[in-house]
PDB file of C-alpha atoms in Angstrom:
ATOM      1  CA  MET C   1    -118.721-123.527  21.759  1.00  0.00           C
ATOM      2  CA  LEU C   2    -118.429-122.408  18.399  1.00  0.00           C
ATOM      3  CA  MET C   3    -119.266-118.758  18.669  1.00  0.00           C
ATOM      4  CA  LYS C   4    -115.830-119.066  21.094  1.00  0.00           C
ATOM      5  CA  TYR C   5    -113.452-120.298  17.921  1.00  0.00           C
ATOM      6  CA  ARG C   6    -115.698-117.343  14.992  1.00  0.00           C
ATOM      7  CA  LYS C   7    -114.313-114.651  17.572  1.00  0.00           C
ATOM      8  CA  ILE C   8    -110.962-116.100  18.230  1.00  0.00           C
ATOM      9  CA  LEU C   9    -110.804-116.908  14.624  1.00  0.00           C
ATOM     10  CA  TYR C  10    -111.561-112.823  13.624  1.00  0.00           C
ATOM     11  CA  ARG C  11    -109.267-111.872  16.457  1.00  0.00           C
ATOM     12  CA  ILE C  12    -106.163-113.328  15.088  1.00  0.00           C
ATOM     13  CA  LEU C  13    -107.561-111.845  11.066  1.00  0.00           C
ATOM     14  CA  CYS C  14    -107.799-108.019  12.715  1.00  0.00           C
ATOM     15  CA  LEU C  15    -104.061-108.915  14.222  1.00  0.00           C
ATOM     16  CA  CYS C  16    -103.042-110.190  11.367  1.00  0.00           C
ATOM     17  CA  GLY C  17    -104.293-107.292   9.452  1.00  0.00           C
ATOM     18  CA  MET C  18    -102.547-104.894  11.375  1.00  0.00           C
ATOM     19  CA  ALA C  19     -99.974-106.233  10.547  1.00  0.00           C
ATOM     20  CA  LEU C  20     -99.543-106.093   7.332  1.00  0.00           C
ATOM     21  CA  SER C  21    -100.283-102.996   7.764  1.00  0.00           C
ATOM     22  CA  LEU C  22     -97.486-101.582   9.266  1.00  0.00           C
ATOM     23  CA  SER C  23     -94.612-103.896   6.660  1.00  0.00           C
ATOM     24  CA  MET C  24     -96.249-101.987   4.166  1.00  0.00           C
ATOM     25  CA  LEU C  25     -95.662 -98.801   6.002  1.00  0.00           C
ATOM     26  CA  SER C  26     -92.298 -99.303   6.191  1.00  0.00           C
ATOM     27  CA  PHE C  27     -92.044 -99.270   2.435  1.00  0.00           C
ATOM     28  CA  THR C  28     -93.908 -96.269   2.202  1.00  0.00           C
ATOM     29  CA  LYS C  29     -91.687 -94.055   0.813  1.00  0.00           C
ATOM     30  CA  PRO C  30     -90.261 -91.164   3.300  1.00  0.00           C
ATOM     31  CA  ALA C  31     -91.473 -87.035   2.948  1.00  0.00           C
ATOM     32  CA  GLN C  32     -88.711 -85.431   0.679  1.00  0.00           C
ATOM     33  CA  VAL C  33     -86.710 -83.313   2.615  1.00  0.00           C
ATOM     34  CA  HIS C  34     -86.092 -79.795   1.250  1.00  0.00           C
ATOM     35  CA  VAL C  35     -82.825 -78.936   0.329  1.00  0.00           C
ATOM     36  CA  PHE C  36     -81.606 -75.789   0.567  1.00  0.00           C
ATOM     37  CA  THR C  37     -80.311 -73.651  -2.489  1.00  0.00           C
ATOM     38  CA  PRO C  38     -77.306 -71.576  -1.413  1.00  0.00           C
ATOM     39  CA  THR C  39     -77.306 -68.053  -2.261  1.00  0.00           C
ATOM     40  CA  GLY C  40     -75.165 -66.371  -5.159  1.00  0.00           C
ATOM     41  CA  ASP C  41     -75.079 -62.954  -4.054  1.00  0.00           C
ATOM     42  CA  PHE C  42     -72.164 -63.492  -1.225  1.00  0.00           C
ATOM     43  CA  SER C  43     -71.525 -59.465  -2.208  1.00  0.00           C
ATOM     44  CA  TYR C  44     -72.485 -59.351   1.493  1.00  0.00           C
ATOM     45  CA  LEU C  45     -68.509 -61.258   2.587  1.00  0.00           C
ATOM     46  CA  LYS C  46     -67.031 -58.188   1.069  1.00  0.00           C
ATOM     47  CA  LYS C  47     -68.765 -55.644   4.245  1.00  0.00           C
ATOM     48  CA  GLY C  48     -69.871 -58.209   6.567  1.00  0.00           C
ATOM     49  CA  TRP C  49     -65.950 -59.095   8.741  1.00  0.00           C
ATOM     50  CA  VAL C  50     -63.298 -57.327   8.385  1.00  0.00           C
ATOM     51  CA  LEU C  51     -61.324 -58.584  11.035  1.00  0.00           C
ATOM     52  CA  SER C  52     -58.177 -57.675   8.401  1.00  0.00           C
ATOM     53  CA  ARG C  53     -58.076 -54.367  10.309  1.00  0.00           C
ATOM     54  CA  CYS C  54     -58.336 -55.945  13.559  1.00  0.00           C
ATOM     55  CA  VAL C  55     -55.494 -58.270  13.658  1.00  0.00           C
ATOM     56  CA  THR C  56     -53.054 -58.096  10.221  1.00  0.00           C
ATOM     57  CA  VAL C  57     -51.559 -60.926   7.545  1.00  0.00           C
ATOM     58  CA  ALA C  58     -48.539 -59.968   9.099  1.00  0.00           C
ATOM     59  CA  HIS C  59     -49.191 -60.387  12.791  1.00  0.00           C
ATOM     60  CA  TRP C  60     -49.638 -63.964  12.070  1.00  0.00           C
ATOM     61  CA  GLU C  61     -46.808 -64.567   9.569  1.00  0.00           C
ATOM     62  CA  THR C  62     -44.256 -63.147  11.654  1.00  0.00           C
ATOM     63  CA  ASP C  63     -45.390 -63.338  15.812  1.00  0.00           C
ATOM     64  CA  PRO C  64     -43.330 -66.336  16.830  1.00  0.00           C
ATOM     65  CA  VAL C  65     -45.922 -68.124  18.422  1.00  0.00           C
ATOM     66  CA  PHE C  66     -47.598 -68.874  14.773  1.00  0.00           C
ATOM     67  CA  SER C  67     -45.476 -71.435  12.379  1.00  0.00           C
ATOM     68  CA  PHE C  68     -46.402 -73.463   9.321  1.00  0.00           C
ATOM     69  CA  ASP C  69     -47.422 -76.572   7.721  1.00  0.00           C
ATOM     70  CA  ASP C  70     -45.858 -78.409   4.841  1.00  0.00           C
ATOM     71  CA  ASP C  71     -48.714 -77.703   3.198  1.00  0.00           C
ATOM     72  CA  GLY C  72     -49.066 -74.315   5.028  1.00  0.00           C
ATOM     73  CA  ILE C  73     -52.068 -75.133   7.143  1.00  0.00           C
ATOM     74  CA  ILE C  74     -50.991 -72.114  10.139  1.00  0.00           C
ATOM     75  CA  MET C  75     -49.657 -73.743  13.575  1.00  0.00           C
ATOM     76  CA  ASN C  76     -49.947 -72.607  17.550  1.00  0.00           C
ATOM     77  CA  LYS C  77     -47.334 -73.333  19.727  1.00  0.00           C
ATOM     78  CA  LYS C  78     -46.370 -76.358  17.010  1.00  0.00           C
ATOM     79  CA  THR C  79     -50.215 -77.199  17.227  1.00  0.00           C
ATOM     80  CA  TYR C  80     -53.234 -76.763  15.793  1.00  0.00           C
ATOM     81  CA  HIS C  81     -56.267 -74.663  16.465  1.00  0.00           C
ATOM     82  CA  PRO C  82     -59.840 -74.447  15.413  1.00  0.00           C
ATOM     83  CA  VAL C  83     -59.359 -71.201  16.126  1.00  0.00           C
ATOM     84  CA  VAL C  84     -56.379 -70.344  14.833  1.00  0.00           C
ATOM     85  CA  ILE C  85     -56.588 -71.652  11.918  1.00  0.00           C
ATOM     86  CA  SER C  86     -60.286 -69.954  11.104  1.00  0.00           C
ATOM     87  CA  GLN C  87     -58.931 -66.125  12.572  1.00  0.00           C
ATOM     88  CA  TYR C  88     -56.193 -66.271  10.608  1.00  0.00           C
ATOM     89  CA  ALA C  89     -57.333 -67.524   7.226  1.00  0.00           C
ATOM     90  CA  LEU C  90     -60.632 -65.206   7.660  1.00  0.00           C
ATOM     91  CA  THR C  91     -57.453 -62.255   7.933  1.00  0.00           C
ATOM     92  CA  VAL C  92     -56.101 -63.125   4.786  1.00  0.00           C
ATOM     93  CA  TYR C  93     -59.112 -64.061   3.239  1.00  0.00           C
ATOM     94  CA  ASP C  94     -60.528 -59.878   3.741  1.00  0.00           C
ATOM     95  CA  ALA C  95     -57.455 -58.672   3.115  1.00  0.00           C
ATOM     96  CA  TRP C  96     -57.610 -60.887  -0.690  1.00  0.00           C
ATOM     97  CA  GLN C  97     -60.800 -58.516  -0.978  1.00  0.00           C
ATOM     98  CA  ARG C  98     -58.923 -55.540  -0.444  1.00  0.00           C
ATOM     99  CA  ASN C  99     -56.181 -55.822  -2.788  1.00  0.00           C
ATOM    100  CA  GLY C 100     -56.910 -59.230  -4.296  1.00  0.00           C
ATOM    101  CA  SER C 101     -53.296 -60.261  -4.622  1.00  0.00           C
ATOM    102  CA  ALA C 102     -53.305 -64.140  -5.658  1.00  0.00           C
ATOM    103  CA  GLU C 103     -51.369 -65.084  -3.281  1.00  0.00           C
ATOM    104  CA  LEU C 104     -52.718 -63.901  -0.401  1.00  0.00           C
ATOM    105  CA  LYS C 105     -56.026 -66.121  -1.924  1.00  0.00           C
ATOM    106  CA  THR C 106     -53.704 -69.295  -2.040  1.00  0.00           C
ATOM    107  CA  LYS C 107     -52.938 -68.867   1.869  1.00  0.00           C
ATOM    108  CA  PHE C 108     -57.177 -68.557   2.468  1.00  0.00           C
ATOM    109  CA  LEU C 109     -56.997 -71.693   0.948  1.00  0.00           C
ATOM    110  CA  ASN C 110     -54.405 -73.449   2.113  1.00  0.00           C
ATOM    111  CA  GLN C 111     -56.266 -73.422   5.731  1.00  0.00           C
ATOM    112  CA  ILE C 112     -59.014 -75.493   4.037  1.00  0.00           C
ATOM    113  CA  LYS C 113     -57.039 -78.241   3.585  1.00  0.00           C
ATOM    114  CA  TYR C 114     -56.648 -78.293   7.545  1.00  0.00           C
ATOM    115  CA  LEU C 115     -60.949 -77.662   7.785  1.00  0.00           C
ATOM    116  CA  SER C 116     -61.924 -80.735   5.117  1.00  0.00           C
ATOM    117  CA  ASN C 117     -59.738 -82.867   6.656  1.00  0.00           C
ATOM    118  CA  PRO C 118     -61.462 -85.908   8.808  1.00  0.00           C
ATOM    119  CA  LYS C 119     -58.683 -86.368  10.597  1.00  0.00           C
ATOM    120  CA  PHE C 120     -59.428 -82.801  12.793  1.00  0.00           C
ATOM    121  CA  TYR C 121     -62.515 -83.222  13.136  1.00  0.00           C
ATOM    122  CA  THR C 122     -64.858 -85.475  15.641  1.00  0.00           C
ATOM    123  CA  GLN C 123     -68.551 -86.924  13.912  1.00  0.00           C
ATOM    124  CA  ILE C 124     -70.270 -86.995  17.175  1.00  0.00           C
ATOM    125  CA  ASN C 125     -73.753 -88.594  14.680  1.00  0.00           C
ATOM    126  CA  ASP C 126     -74.386 -88.992  11.175  1.00  0.00           C
ATOM    127  CA  THR C 127     -75.920 -85.359  11.100  1.00  0.00           C
ATOM    128  CA  VAL C 128     -73.053 -83.464  13.728  1.00  0.00           C
ATOM    129  CA  VAL C 129     -69.194 -83.031  12.901  1.00  0.00           C
ATOM    130  CA  ALA C 130     -67.851 -80.815  15.434  1.00  0.00           C
ATOM    131  CA  TYR C 131     -63.940 -79.447  15.796  1.00  0.00           C
ATOM    132  CA  PRO C 132     -62.112 -80.399  19.766  1.00  0.00           C
ATOM    133  CA  TYR C 133     -60.156 -77.935  21.705  1.00  0.00           C
ATOM    134  CA  THR C 134     -57.556 -79.965  22.209  1.00  0.00           C
ATOM    135  CA  VAL C 135     -55.972 -78.537  25.177  1.00  0.00           C
ATOM    136  CA  ASN C 136     -57.140 -77.480  28.748  1.00  0.00           C
ATOM    137  CA  PHE C 137     -58.331 -74.691  30.600  1.00  0.00           C
ATOM    138  CA  HIS C 138     -60.144 -74.031  33.987  1.00  0.00           C
ATOM    139  CA  ASP C 139     -62.748 -76.377  34.064  1.00  0.00           C
ATOM    140  CA  LEU C 140     -62.686 -77.644  30.851  1.00  0.00           C
ATOM    141  CA  ARG C 141     -61.138 -80.651  29.774  1.00  0.00           C
ATOM    142  CA  ALA C 142     -59.844 -82.110  27.196  1.00  0.00           C
ATOM    143  CA  PRO C 143     -61.725 -81.930  24.256  1.00  0.00           C
ATOM    144  CA  TRP C 144     -64.588 -79.926  24.374  1.00  0.00           C
ATOM    145  CA  TYR C 145     -66.182 -77.475  21.876  1.00  0.00           C
ATOM    146  CA  SER C 146     -66.438 -74.339  21.678  1.00  0.00           C
ATOM    147  CA  GLY C 147     -69.727 -73.177  19.756  1.00  0.00           C
ATOM    148  CA  LEU C 148     -66.941 -69.337  19.150  1.00  0.00           C
ATOM    149  CA  ALA C 149     -64.582 -71.940  17.541  1.00  0.00           C
ATOM    150  CA  GLN C 150     -67.645 -73.929  15.038  1.00  0.00           C
ATOM    151  CA  ALA C 151     -68.429 -70.664  13.801  1.00  0.00           C
ATOM    152  CA  GLU C 152     -65.490 -69.560  12.131  1.00  0.00           C
ATOM    153  CA  VAL C 153     -64.729 -72.668  11.106  1.00  0.00           C
ATOM    154  CA  LEU C 154     -68.075 -71.849   9.453  1.00  0.00           C
ATOM    155  CA  GLY C 155     -67.529 -68.658   8.243  1.00  0.00           C
ATOM    156  CA  VAL C 156     -64.499 -69.495   6.552  1.00  0.00           C
ATOM    157  CA  LEU C 157     -66.481 -72.278   4.882  1.00  0.00           C
ATOM    158  CA  VAL C 158     -69.097 -70.375   3.502  1.00  0.00           C
ATOM    159  CA  ARG C 159     -65.914 -68.182   2.008  1.00  0.00           C
ATOM    160  CA  TYR C 160     -64.586 -71.220   0.091  1.00  0.00           C
ATOM    161  CA  TYR C 161     -67.655 -71.288  -0.724  1.00  0.00           C
ATOM    162  CA  ALA C 162     -68.180 -68.605  -2.558  1.00  0.00           C
ATOM    163  CA  ILE C 163     -65.043 -68.990  -4.064  1.00  0.00           C
ATOM    164  CA  THR C 164     -65.170 -72.208  -5.092  1.00  0.00           C
ATOM    165  CA  GLN C 165     -68.769 -73.434  -5.046  1.00  0.00           C
ATOM    166  CA  ASP C 166     -67.734 -76.910  -4.174  1.00  0.00           C
ATOM    167  CA  LYS C 167     -70.730 -78.335  -2.955  1.00  0.00           C
ATOM    168  CA  THR C 168     -68.953 -81.471  -1.726  1.00  0.00           C
ATOM    169  CA  ILE C 169     -68.662 -79.209   2.041  1.00  0.00           C
ATOM    170  CA  LEU C 170     -72.521 -78.020   2.107  1.00  0.00           C
ATOM    171  CA  PRO C 171     -72.831 -81.204   4.002  1.00  0.00           C
ATOM    172  CA  LEU C 172     -70.369 -80.693   6.237  1.00  0.00           C
ATOM    173  CA  MET C 173     -71.333 -77.087   7.041  1.00  0.00           C
ATOM    174  CA  VAL C 174     -74.738 -78.642   8.254  1.00  0.00           C
ATOM    175  CA  LYS C 175     -72.997 -80.730  10.617  1.00  0.00           C
ATOM    176  CA  ILE C 176     -71.261 -78.013  11.747  1.00  0.00           C
ATOM    177  CA  LYS C 177     -74.285 -75.584  12.297  1.00  0.00           C
ATOM    178  CA  ASN C 178     -76.655 -78.677  13.609  1.00  0.00           C
ATOM    179  CA  MET C 179     -74.157 -79.113  16.829  1.00  0.00           C
ATOM    180  CA  MET C 180     -74.367 -75.721  16.963  1.00  0.00           C
ATOM    181  CA  THR C 181     -77.892 -75.594  17.235  1.00  0.00           C
ATOM    182  CA  LEU C 182     -78.265 -79.449  19.392  1.00  0.00           C
ATOM    183  CA  PRO C 183     -78.467 -77.963  23.228  1.00  0.00           C
ATOM    184  CA  VAL C 184     -75.426 -78.753  25.858  1.00  0.00           C
ATOM    185  CA  SER C 185     -77.905 -80.870  27.938  1.00  0.00           C
ATOM    186  CA  LYS C 186     -77.561 -83.069  24.186  1.00  0.00           C
ATOM    187  CA  GLY C 187     -73.779 -82.038  24.123  1.00  0.00           C
ATOM    188  CA  GLY C 188     -74.025 -80.204  22.356  1.00  0.00           C
ATOM    189  CA  LEU C 189     -73.233 -75.802  21.742  1.00  0.00           C
ATOM    190  CA  LEU C 190     -77.323 -74.618  22.254  1.00  0.00           C
ATOM    191  CA  ASN C 191     -78.264 -73.025  26.177  1.00  0.00           C
ATOM    192  CA  THR C 192     -81.028 -71.169  27.040  1.00  0.00           C
ATOM    193  CA  THR C 193     -79.925 -67.921  29.886  1.00  0.00           C
ATOM    194  CA  ALA C 194     -81.781 -67.024  33.171  1.00  0.00           C
ATOM    195  CA  GLU C 195     -84.609 -65.644  30.928  1.00  0.00           C
ATOM    196  CA  GLY C 196     -85.258 -68.273  28.481  1.00  0.00           C
ATOM    197  CA  ASN C 197     -83.340 -66.143  25.549  1.00  0.00           C
ATOM    198  CA  VAL C 198     -81.064 -69.193  22.970  1.00  0.00           C
ATOM    199  CA  TRP C 199     -77.458 -68.636  23.755  1.00  0.00           C
ATOM    200  CA  ILE C 200     -74.724 -70.854  22.324  1.00  0.00           C
ATOM    201  CA  GLU C 201     -72.142 -70.900  24.576  1.00  0.00           C
ATOM    202  CA  GLU C 202     -68.109 -70.324  23.442  1.00  0.00           C
ATOM    203  CA  TYR C 203     -66.994 -72.544  26.948  1.00  0.00           C
ATOM    204  CA  PRO C 204     -70.030 -75.394  27.776  1.00  0.00           C
ATOM    205  CA  ASN C 205     -71.030 -77.110  30.718  1.00  0.00           C
ATOM    206  CA  SER C 206     -67.917 -73.878  32.853  1.00  0.00           C
ATOM    207  CA  ALA C 207     -69.393 -73.567  36.059  1.00  0.00           C
ATOM    208  CA  GLN C 208     -66.348 -70.415  35.470  1.00  0.00           C
ATOM    209  CA  HIS C 209     -67.335 -68.913  31.884  1.00  0.00           C
ATOM    210  CA  LEU C 210     -71.028 -68.866  31.455  1.00  0.00           C
ATOM    211  CA  HIS C 211     -72.552 -67.061  28.261  1.00  0.00           C
ATOM    212  CA  VAL C 212     -69.871 -64.830  26.976  1.00  0.00           C
ATOM    213  CA  LEU C 213     -71.241 -61.541  25.599  1.00  0.00           C
ATOM    214  CA  ASN C 214     -67.630 -62.122  22.732  1.00  0.00           C
ATOM    215  CA  GLY C 215     -68.019 -65.105  21.895  1.00  0.00           C
ATOM    216  CA  PHE C 216     -71.419 -65.219  21.045  1.00  0.00           C
ATOM    217  CA  MET C 217     -71.938 -62.009  19.931  1.00  0.00           C
ATOM    218  CA  VAL C 218     -69.481 -63.029  16.907  1.00  0.00           C
ATOM    219  CA  THR C 219     -70.648 -66.600  17.342  1.00  0.00           C
ATOM    220  CA  ALA C 220     -73.977 -64.992  15.525  1.00  0.00           C
ATOM    221  CA  LEU C 221     -72.387 -63.522  13.153  1.00  0.00           C
ATOM    222  CA  LEU C 222     -70.564 -65.667  11.627  1.00  0.00           C
ATOM    223  CA  LEU C 223     -74.188 -68.760  11.831  1.00  0.00           C
ATOM    224  CA  ASP C 224     -75.791 -65.115  10.118  1.00  0.00           C
ATOM    225  CA  ASP C 225     -73.267 -65.369   7.110  1.00  0.00           C
TER     226      ASP C 225
END
């Protein structure tokens, strides 16, 4: 009988020891997370994107479909559209790089008022952010998210950081990138082709428009920035 109780006591002590060990592990200092430092050389931006040679600033500012709100943010049919805002911002940035106009720089910075405003993007979770389309497109119903839109927003924010060195924008940029590399199966934009290659979708989950080449090419270029 005594041996039986000793075995029971031994097991209880073992369980207590395991519980204590697990408890101590929960207070262990987590491994240090590596934080990447942005480059200090942004010279590549002067030759890596030439949107304003294809679509002029005048196109955006004279076409009656576009207008500007009181903060100088461009609108498409009186509605904010992340791609329109980003493409206009990239156009004026590129033009500013060529002629140094302070007015163009101000127009570029005005678009950051939209892109940095939390009310215009969706917090998917603690590490993922995305800018939604608020219009329906074929079989896609609003709100939905496009890899092209996230990439163009990133392209603008990279250029904003190059101008201002505003480090407060960096966490937002990482969260946008995380949306682009999150699998479609988990609500993100990263897909796999039939050949097993990665593809960031312009129209994720669309039965009509999957693996769009031009959208992926632009996305890849701006994600590289």
